[in-house]
Short mmCIF file of C-alpha atoms in Angstrom, two decimals:
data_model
loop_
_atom_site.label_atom_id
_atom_site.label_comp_id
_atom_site.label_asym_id
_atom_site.label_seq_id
_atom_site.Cartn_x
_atom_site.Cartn_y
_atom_site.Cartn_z
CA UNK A 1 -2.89 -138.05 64.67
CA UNK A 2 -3.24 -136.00 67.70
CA UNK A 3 -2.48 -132.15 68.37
CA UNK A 4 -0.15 -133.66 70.69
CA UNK A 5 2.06 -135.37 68.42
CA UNK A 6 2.43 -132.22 66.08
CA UNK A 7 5.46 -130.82 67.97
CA UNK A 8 7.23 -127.56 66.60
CA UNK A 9 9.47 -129.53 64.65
CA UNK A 10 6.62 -131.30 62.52
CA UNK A 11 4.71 -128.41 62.48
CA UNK A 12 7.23 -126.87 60.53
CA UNK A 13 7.91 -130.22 58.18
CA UNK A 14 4.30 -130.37 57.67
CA UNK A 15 4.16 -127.09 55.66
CA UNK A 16 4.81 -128.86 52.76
CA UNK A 17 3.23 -132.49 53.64
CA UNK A 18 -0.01 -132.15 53.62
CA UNK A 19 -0.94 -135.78 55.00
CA UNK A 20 1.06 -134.66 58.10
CA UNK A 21 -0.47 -130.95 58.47
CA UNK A 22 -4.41 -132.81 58.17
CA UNK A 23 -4.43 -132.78 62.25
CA UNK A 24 -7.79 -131.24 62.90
CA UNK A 25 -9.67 -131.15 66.34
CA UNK A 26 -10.94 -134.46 65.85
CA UNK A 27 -7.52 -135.53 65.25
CA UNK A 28 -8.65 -137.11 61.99
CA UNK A 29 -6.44 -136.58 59.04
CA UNK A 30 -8.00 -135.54 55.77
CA UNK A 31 -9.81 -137.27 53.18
CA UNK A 32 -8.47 -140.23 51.33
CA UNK A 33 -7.29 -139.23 47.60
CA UNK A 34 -9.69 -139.63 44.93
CA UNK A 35 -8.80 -142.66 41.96
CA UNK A 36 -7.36 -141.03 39.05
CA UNK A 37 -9.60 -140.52 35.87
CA UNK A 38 -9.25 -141.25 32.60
CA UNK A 39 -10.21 -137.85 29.95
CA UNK A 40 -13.74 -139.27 30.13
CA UNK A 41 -14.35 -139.07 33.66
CA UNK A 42 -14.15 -142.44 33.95
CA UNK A 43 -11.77 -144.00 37.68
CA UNK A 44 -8.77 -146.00 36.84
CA UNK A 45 -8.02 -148.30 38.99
CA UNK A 46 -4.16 -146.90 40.51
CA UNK A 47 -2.82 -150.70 40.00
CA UNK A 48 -4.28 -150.78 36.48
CA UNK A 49 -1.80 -150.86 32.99
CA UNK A 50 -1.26 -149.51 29.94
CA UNK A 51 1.68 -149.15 26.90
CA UNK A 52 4.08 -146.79 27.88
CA UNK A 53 3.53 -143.46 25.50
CA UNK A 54 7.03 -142.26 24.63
CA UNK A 55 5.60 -139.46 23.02
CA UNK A 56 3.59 -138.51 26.46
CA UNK A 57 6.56 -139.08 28.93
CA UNK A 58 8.72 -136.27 26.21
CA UNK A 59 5.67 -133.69 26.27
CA UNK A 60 5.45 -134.48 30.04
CA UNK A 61 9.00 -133.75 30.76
CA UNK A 62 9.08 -130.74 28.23
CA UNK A 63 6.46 -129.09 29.94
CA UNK A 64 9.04 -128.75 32.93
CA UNK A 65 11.43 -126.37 30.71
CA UNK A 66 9.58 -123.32 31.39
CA UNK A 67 9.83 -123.45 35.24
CA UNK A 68 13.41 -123.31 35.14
CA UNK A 69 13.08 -120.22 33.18
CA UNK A 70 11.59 -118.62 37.35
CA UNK A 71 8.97 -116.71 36.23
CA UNK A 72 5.88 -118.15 37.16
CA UNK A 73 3.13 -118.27 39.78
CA UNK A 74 2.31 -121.47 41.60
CA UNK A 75 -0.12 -122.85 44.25
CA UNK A 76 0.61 -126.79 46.36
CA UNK A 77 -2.78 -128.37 48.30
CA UNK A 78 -3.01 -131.26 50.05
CA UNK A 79 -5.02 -132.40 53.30
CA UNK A 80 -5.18 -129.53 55.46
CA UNK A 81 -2.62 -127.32 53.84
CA UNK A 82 -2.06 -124.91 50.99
CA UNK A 83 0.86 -123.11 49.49
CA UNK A 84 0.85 -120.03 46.96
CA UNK A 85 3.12 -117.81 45.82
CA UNK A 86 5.42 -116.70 42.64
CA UNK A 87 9.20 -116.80 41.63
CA UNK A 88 11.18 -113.74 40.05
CA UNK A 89 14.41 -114.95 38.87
CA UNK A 90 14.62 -111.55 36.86
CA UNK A 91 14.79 -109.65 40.24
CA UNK A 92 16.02 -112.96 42.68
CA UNK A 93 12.86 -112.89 43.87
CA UNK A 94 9.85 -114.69 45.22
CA UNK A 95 6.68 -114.94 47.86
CA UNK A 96 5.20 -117.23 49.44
CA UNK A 97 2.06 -117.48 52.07
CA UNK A 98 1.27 -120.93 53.65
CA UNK A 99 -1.58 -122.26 55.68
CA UNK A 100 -1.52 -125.15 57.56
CA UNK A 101 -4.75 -126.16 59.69
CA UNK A 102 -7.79 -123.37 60.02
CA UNK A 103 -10.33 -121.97 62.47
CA UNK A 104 -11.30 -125.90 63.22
CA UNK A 105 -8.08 -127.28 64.10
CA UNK A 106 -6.10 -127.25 67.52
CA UNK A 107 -3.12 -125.95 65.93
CA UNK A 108 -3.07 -123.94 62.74
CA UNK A 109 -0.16 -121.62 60.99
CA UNK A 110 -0.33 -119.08 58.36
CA UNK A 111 3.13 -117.65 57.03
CA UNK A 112 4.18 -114.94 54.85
CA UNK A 113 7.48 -116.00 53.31
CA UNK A 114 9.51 -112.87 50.73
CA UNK A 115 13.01 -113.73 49.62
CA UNK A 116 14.52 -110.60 47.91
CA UNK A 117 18.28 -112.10 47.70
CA UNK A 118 20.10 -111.67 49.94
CA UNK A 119 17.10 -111.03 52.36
CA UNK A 120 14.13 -113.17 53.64
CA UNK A 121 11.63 -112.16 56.38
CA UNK A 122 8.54 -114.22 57.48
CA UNK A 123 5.36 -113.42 59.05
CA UNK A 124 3.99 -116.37 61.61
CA UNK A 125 0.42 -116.13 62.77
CA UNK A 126 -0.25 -119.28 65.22
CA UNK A 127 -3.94 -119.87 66.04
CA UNK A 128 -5.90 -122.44 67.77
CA UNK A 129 -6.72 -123.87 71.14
CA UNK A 130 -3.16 -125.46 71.50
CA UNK A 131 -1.37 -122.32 70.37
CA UNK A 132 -0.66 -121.30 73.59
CA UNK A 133 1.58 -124.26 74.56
CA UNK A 134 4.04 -123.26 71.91
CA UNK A 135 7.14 -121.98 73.31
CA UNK A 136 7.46 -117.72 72.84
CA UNK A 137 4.28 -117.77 71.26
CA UNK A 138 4.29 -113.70 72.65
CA UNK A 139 7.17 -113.18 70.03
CA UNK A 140 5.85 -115.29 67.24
CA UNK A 141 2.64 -113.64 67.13
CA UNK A 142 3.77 -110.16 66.51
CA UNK A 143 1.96 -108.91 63.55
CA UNK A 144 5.29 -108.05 61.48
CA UNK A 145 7.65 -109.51 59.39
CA UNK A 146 10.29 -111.26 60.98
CA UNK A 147 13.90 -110.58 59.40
CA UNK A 148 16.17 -114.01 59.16
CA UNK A 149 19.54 -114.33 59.73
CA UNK A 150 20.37 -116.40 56.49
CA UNK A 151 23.32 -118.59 58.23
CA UNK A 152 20.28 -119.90 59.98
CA UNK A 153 17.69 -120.97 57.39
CA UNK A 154 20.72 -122.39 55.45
CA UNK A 155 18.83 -125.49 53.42
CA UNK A 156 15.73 -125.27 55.33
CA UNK A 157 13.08 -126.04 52.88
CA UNK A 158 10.30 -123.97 55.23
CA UNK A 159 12.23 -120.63 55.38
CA UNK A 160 15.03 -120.60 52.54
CA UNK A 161 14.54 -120.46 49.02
CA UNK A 162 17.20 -122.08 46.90
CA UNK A 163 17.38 -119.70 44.08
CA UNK A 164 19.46 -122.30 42.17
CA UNK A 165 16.27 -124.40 41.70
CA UNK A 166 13.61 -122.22 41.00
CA UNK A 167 10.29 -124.98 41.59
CA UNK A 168 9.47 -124.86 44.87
CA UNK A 169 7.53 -128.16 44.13
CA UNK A 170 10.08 -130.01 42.56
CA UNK A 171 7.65 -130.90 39.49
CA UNK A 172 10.88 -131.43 37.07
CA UNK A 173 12.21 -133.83 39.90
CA UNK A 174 8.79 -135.64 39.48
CA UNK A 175 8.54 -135.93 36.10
CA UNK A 176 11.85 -137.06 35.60
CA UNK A 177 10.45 -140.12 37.79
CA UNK A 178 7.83 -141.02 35.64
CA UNK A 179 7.46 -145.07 34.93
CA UNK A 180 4.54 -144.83 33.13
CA UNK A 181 2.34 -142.08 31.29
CA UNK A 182 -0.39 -141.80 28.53
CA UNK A 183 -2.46 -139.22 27.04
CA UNK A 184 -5.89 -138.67 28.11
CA UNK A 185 -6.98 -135.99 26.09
CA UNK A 186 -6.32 -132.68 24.92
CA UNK A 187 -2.81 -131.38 26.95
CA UNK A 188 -3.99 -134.39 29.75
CA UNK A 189 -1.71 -137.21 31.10
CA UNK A 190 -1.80 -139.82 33.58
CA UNK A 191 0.46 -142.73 34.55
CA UNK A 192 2.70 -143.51 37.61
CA UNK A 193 5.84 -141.97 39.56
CA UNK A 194 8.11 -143.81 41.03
CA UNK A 195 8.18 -141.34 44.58
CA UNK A 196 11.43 -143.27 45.49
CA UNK A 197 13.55 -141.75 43.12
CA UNK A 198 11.85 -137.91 43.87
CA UNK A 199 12.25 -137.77 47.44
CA UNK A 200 14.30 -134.21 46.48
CA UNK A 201 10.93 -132.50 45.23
CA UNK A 202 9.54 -129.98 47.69
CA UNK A 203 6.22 -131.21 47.46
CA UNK A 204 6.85 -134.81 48.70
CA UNK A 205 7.93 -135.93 52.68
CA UNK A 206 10.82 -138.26 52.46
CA UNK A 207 9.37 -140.10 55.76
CA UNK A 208 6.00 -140.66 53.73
CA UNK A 209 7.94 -142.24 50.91
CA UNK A 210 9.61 -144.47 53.20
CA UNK A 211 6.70 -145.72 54.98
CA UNK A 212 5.36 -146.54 51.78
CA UNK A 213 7.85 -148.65 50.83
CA UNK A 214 7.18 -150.61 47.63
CA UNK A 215 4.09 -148.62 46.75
CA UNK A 216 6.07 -145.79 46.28
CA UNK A 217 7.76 -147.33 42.85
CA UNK A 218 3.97 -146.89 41.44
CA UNK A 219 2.19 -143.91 42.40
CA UNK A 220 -0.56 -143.00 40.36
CA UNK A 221 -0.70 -139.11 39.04
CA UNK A 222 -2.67 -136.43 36.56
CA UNK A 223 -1.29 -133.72 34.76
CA UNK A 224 -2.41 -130.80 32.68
CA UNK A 225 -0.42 -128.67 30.14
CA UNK A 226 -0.99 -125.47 28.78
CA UNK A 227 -1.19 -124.51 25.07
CA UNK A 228 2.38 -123.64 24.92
CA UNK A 229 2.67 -127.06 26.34
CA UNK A 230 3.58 -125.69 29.77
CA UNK A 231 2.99 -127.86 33.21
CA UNK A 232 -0.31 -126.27 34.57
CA UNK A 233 -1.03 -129.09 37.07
CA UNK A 234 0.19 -132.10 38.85
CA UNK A 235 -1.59 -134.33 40.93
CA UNK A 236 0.20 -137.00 42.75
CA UNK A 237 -2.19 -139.49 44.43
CA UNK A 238 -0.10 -140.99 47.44
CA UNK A 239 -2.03 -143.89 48.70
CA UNK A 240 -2.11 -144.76 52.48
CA UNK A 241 0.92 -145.50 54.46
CA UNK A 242 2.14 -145.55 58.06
CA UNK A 243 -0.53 -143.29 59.89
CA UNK A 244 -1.50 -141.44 57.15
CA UNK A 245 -4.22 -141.97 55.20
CA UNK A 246 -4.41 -141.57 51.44
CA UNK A 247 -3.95 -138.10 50.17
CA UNK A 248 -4.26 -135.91 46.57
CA UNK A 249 -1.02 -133.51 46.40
CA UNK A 250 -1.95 -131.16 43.64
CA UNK A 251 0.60 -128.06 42.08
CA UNK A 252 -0.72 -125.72 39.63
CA UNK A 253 1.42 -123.08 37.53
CA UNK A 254 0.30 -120.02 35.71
CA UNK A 255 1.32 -116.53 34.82
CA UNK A 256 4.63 -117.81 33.40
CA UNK A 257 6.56 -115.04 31.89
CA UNK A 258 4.27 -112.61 33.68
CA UNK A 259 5.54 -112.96 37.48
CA UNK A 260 6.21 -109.55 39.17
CA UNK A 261 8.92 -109.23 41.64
CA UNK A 262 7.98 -109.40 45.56
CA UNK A 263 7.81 -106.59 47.76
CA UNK A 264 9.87 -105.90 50.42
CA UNK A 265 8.67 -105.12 53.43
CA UNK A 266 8.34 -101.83 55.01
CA UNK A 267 10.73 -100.90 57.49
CA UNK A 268 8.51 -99.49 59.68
CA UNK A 269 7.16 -103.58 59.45
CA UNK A 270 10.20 -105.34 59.86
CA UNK A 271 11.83 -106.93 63.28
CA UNK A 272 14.19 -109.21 63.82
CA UNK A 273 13.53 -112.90 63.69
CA UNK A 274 13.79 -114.12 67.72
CA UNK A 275 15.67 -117.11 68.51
CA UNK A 276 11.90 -119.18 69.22
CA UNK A 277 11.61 -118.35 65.47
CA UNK A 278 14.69 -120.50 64.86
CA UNK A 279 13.74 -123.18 67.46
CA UNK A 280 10.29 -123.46 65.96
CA UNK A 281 11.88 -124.82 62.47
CA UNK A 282 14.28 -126.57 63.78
#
């Protein structure tokens, strides 16, 4: 995929597909996901087997509980992309600063996303050599948080925050659509997601799962609990489909309980959000 194909629009989808946002100067999307492992290091073949664990899959989807509690710090990774942030429920709060592309690509993004209900304000930094062909880029680029008019973000999964479902990953969605899982070792799991029925989760690309029609019933994963039996990771290895190339989507969780609220913004920092803001998402 080119610089030239990533319009605006997909631009803004790819913040949270990662096989999308790989676009790099060669125009070479990232590296292909690596075969899931077994606790002893040994690869597992994706199509391989094994007796569904029923005492796995109810740790697995336990470990989902204390997300919905929103108080938690997360990061999402994938080819070319990275998400981190934290969610305040306690305060209707949460942050968020993105990254898609960097210094090598012809068309990178970095936002700073804060939700303090009923606000939200972003900061956009474009960069690259094909920055410049992005409409308003003069009042993009501005150094300051952008205030948004919240009739306008309404359900867009770049710019709103949904403070009715907490994960901005969607891990609960995922785990719910688990066909297949064992233990590994100590607090370790792997198995298979059936992508089809989590197209909802914020960390998947509903256009992905479609081009990978019935491979997306079996999608091999990894995850990692804490010792409260908490989700600490996720890995989701989506093999290749359309124009994409195979890709590792990995979440992580920590801090839960321990969250702080976000910050609002100085005043003296704030504008309001220009209508190429709104064109750029949409």
């Amino acid at each position: 995929m080119t610089v030239r194909r990533l319009g605006a629009g997909l631009l803004a989808a790819a913040l949270f597909t990662p096989g999308l946002a790989a676009c790099n100067a060669a125009g070479t999307p990232g590296s292909s996901a690596a075969p899931s492992a077994s606790a002893s290091g040994t690869a597992t073949p994706s199509g391989s087997s094994a007796p569904v664990d029923g005492d796995a899959k109810q740790a697995l989807l336990a470990s989902t509980t204390a997300i919905r509690e929103g108080n938690f710090r997360f990061t999402m990774s994938g080819a070319g992309s990275r998400a981190e942030g934290q969610v305040h429920e306690p305060s209707q709060s949460a942050s968020m600063r993105v990254a898609v592309g960097d210094a090598s690509s012809d068309l990178s993004m970095t936002l700073d996303v804060i939700h303090y209900r009923p606000d939200s304000w972003v900061k956009v930094e474009l960069g690259g050599k094909a920055a410049g062909s992005v409409p308003g880029l003069d009042r993009l680029n501005l150094g300051k948080y952008q205030h948004l008019d919240q009739t306008r973000i309404k359900g867009n999964r770049n710019l709103g925050f949904d403070f009715e479902k907490l994960d901005p990953a969607g891990s609960e969605v995922l785990t719910q659509s688990v066909t297949e899982v064992r233990r590994t070792g100590d607090g370790a799991y792997a198995g298979t997601i059936d992508l089809s029925k989590a197209a909802q989760a914020g960390s998947m690309d509903a256009s992905v799962i479609t081009a990978l029609g019935q491979q997306a019933q079996s999608v091999p994963f990894t995850a990692k609990v804490d010792p409260q039996g908490r989700l600490s990771e996720l890995v989701v290895q989506i093999p290749a489909a359309g124009q994409s190339k195979a890709q590792e989507v990995r979440v992580t969780y920590s801090d839960y309980g321990t969250a702080s609220a976000a910050q609002k913004p100085p005043a003296s920092e704030v504008v309001e959000a220009p209508a190429e803001l709104y064109n750029l998402f949409n």
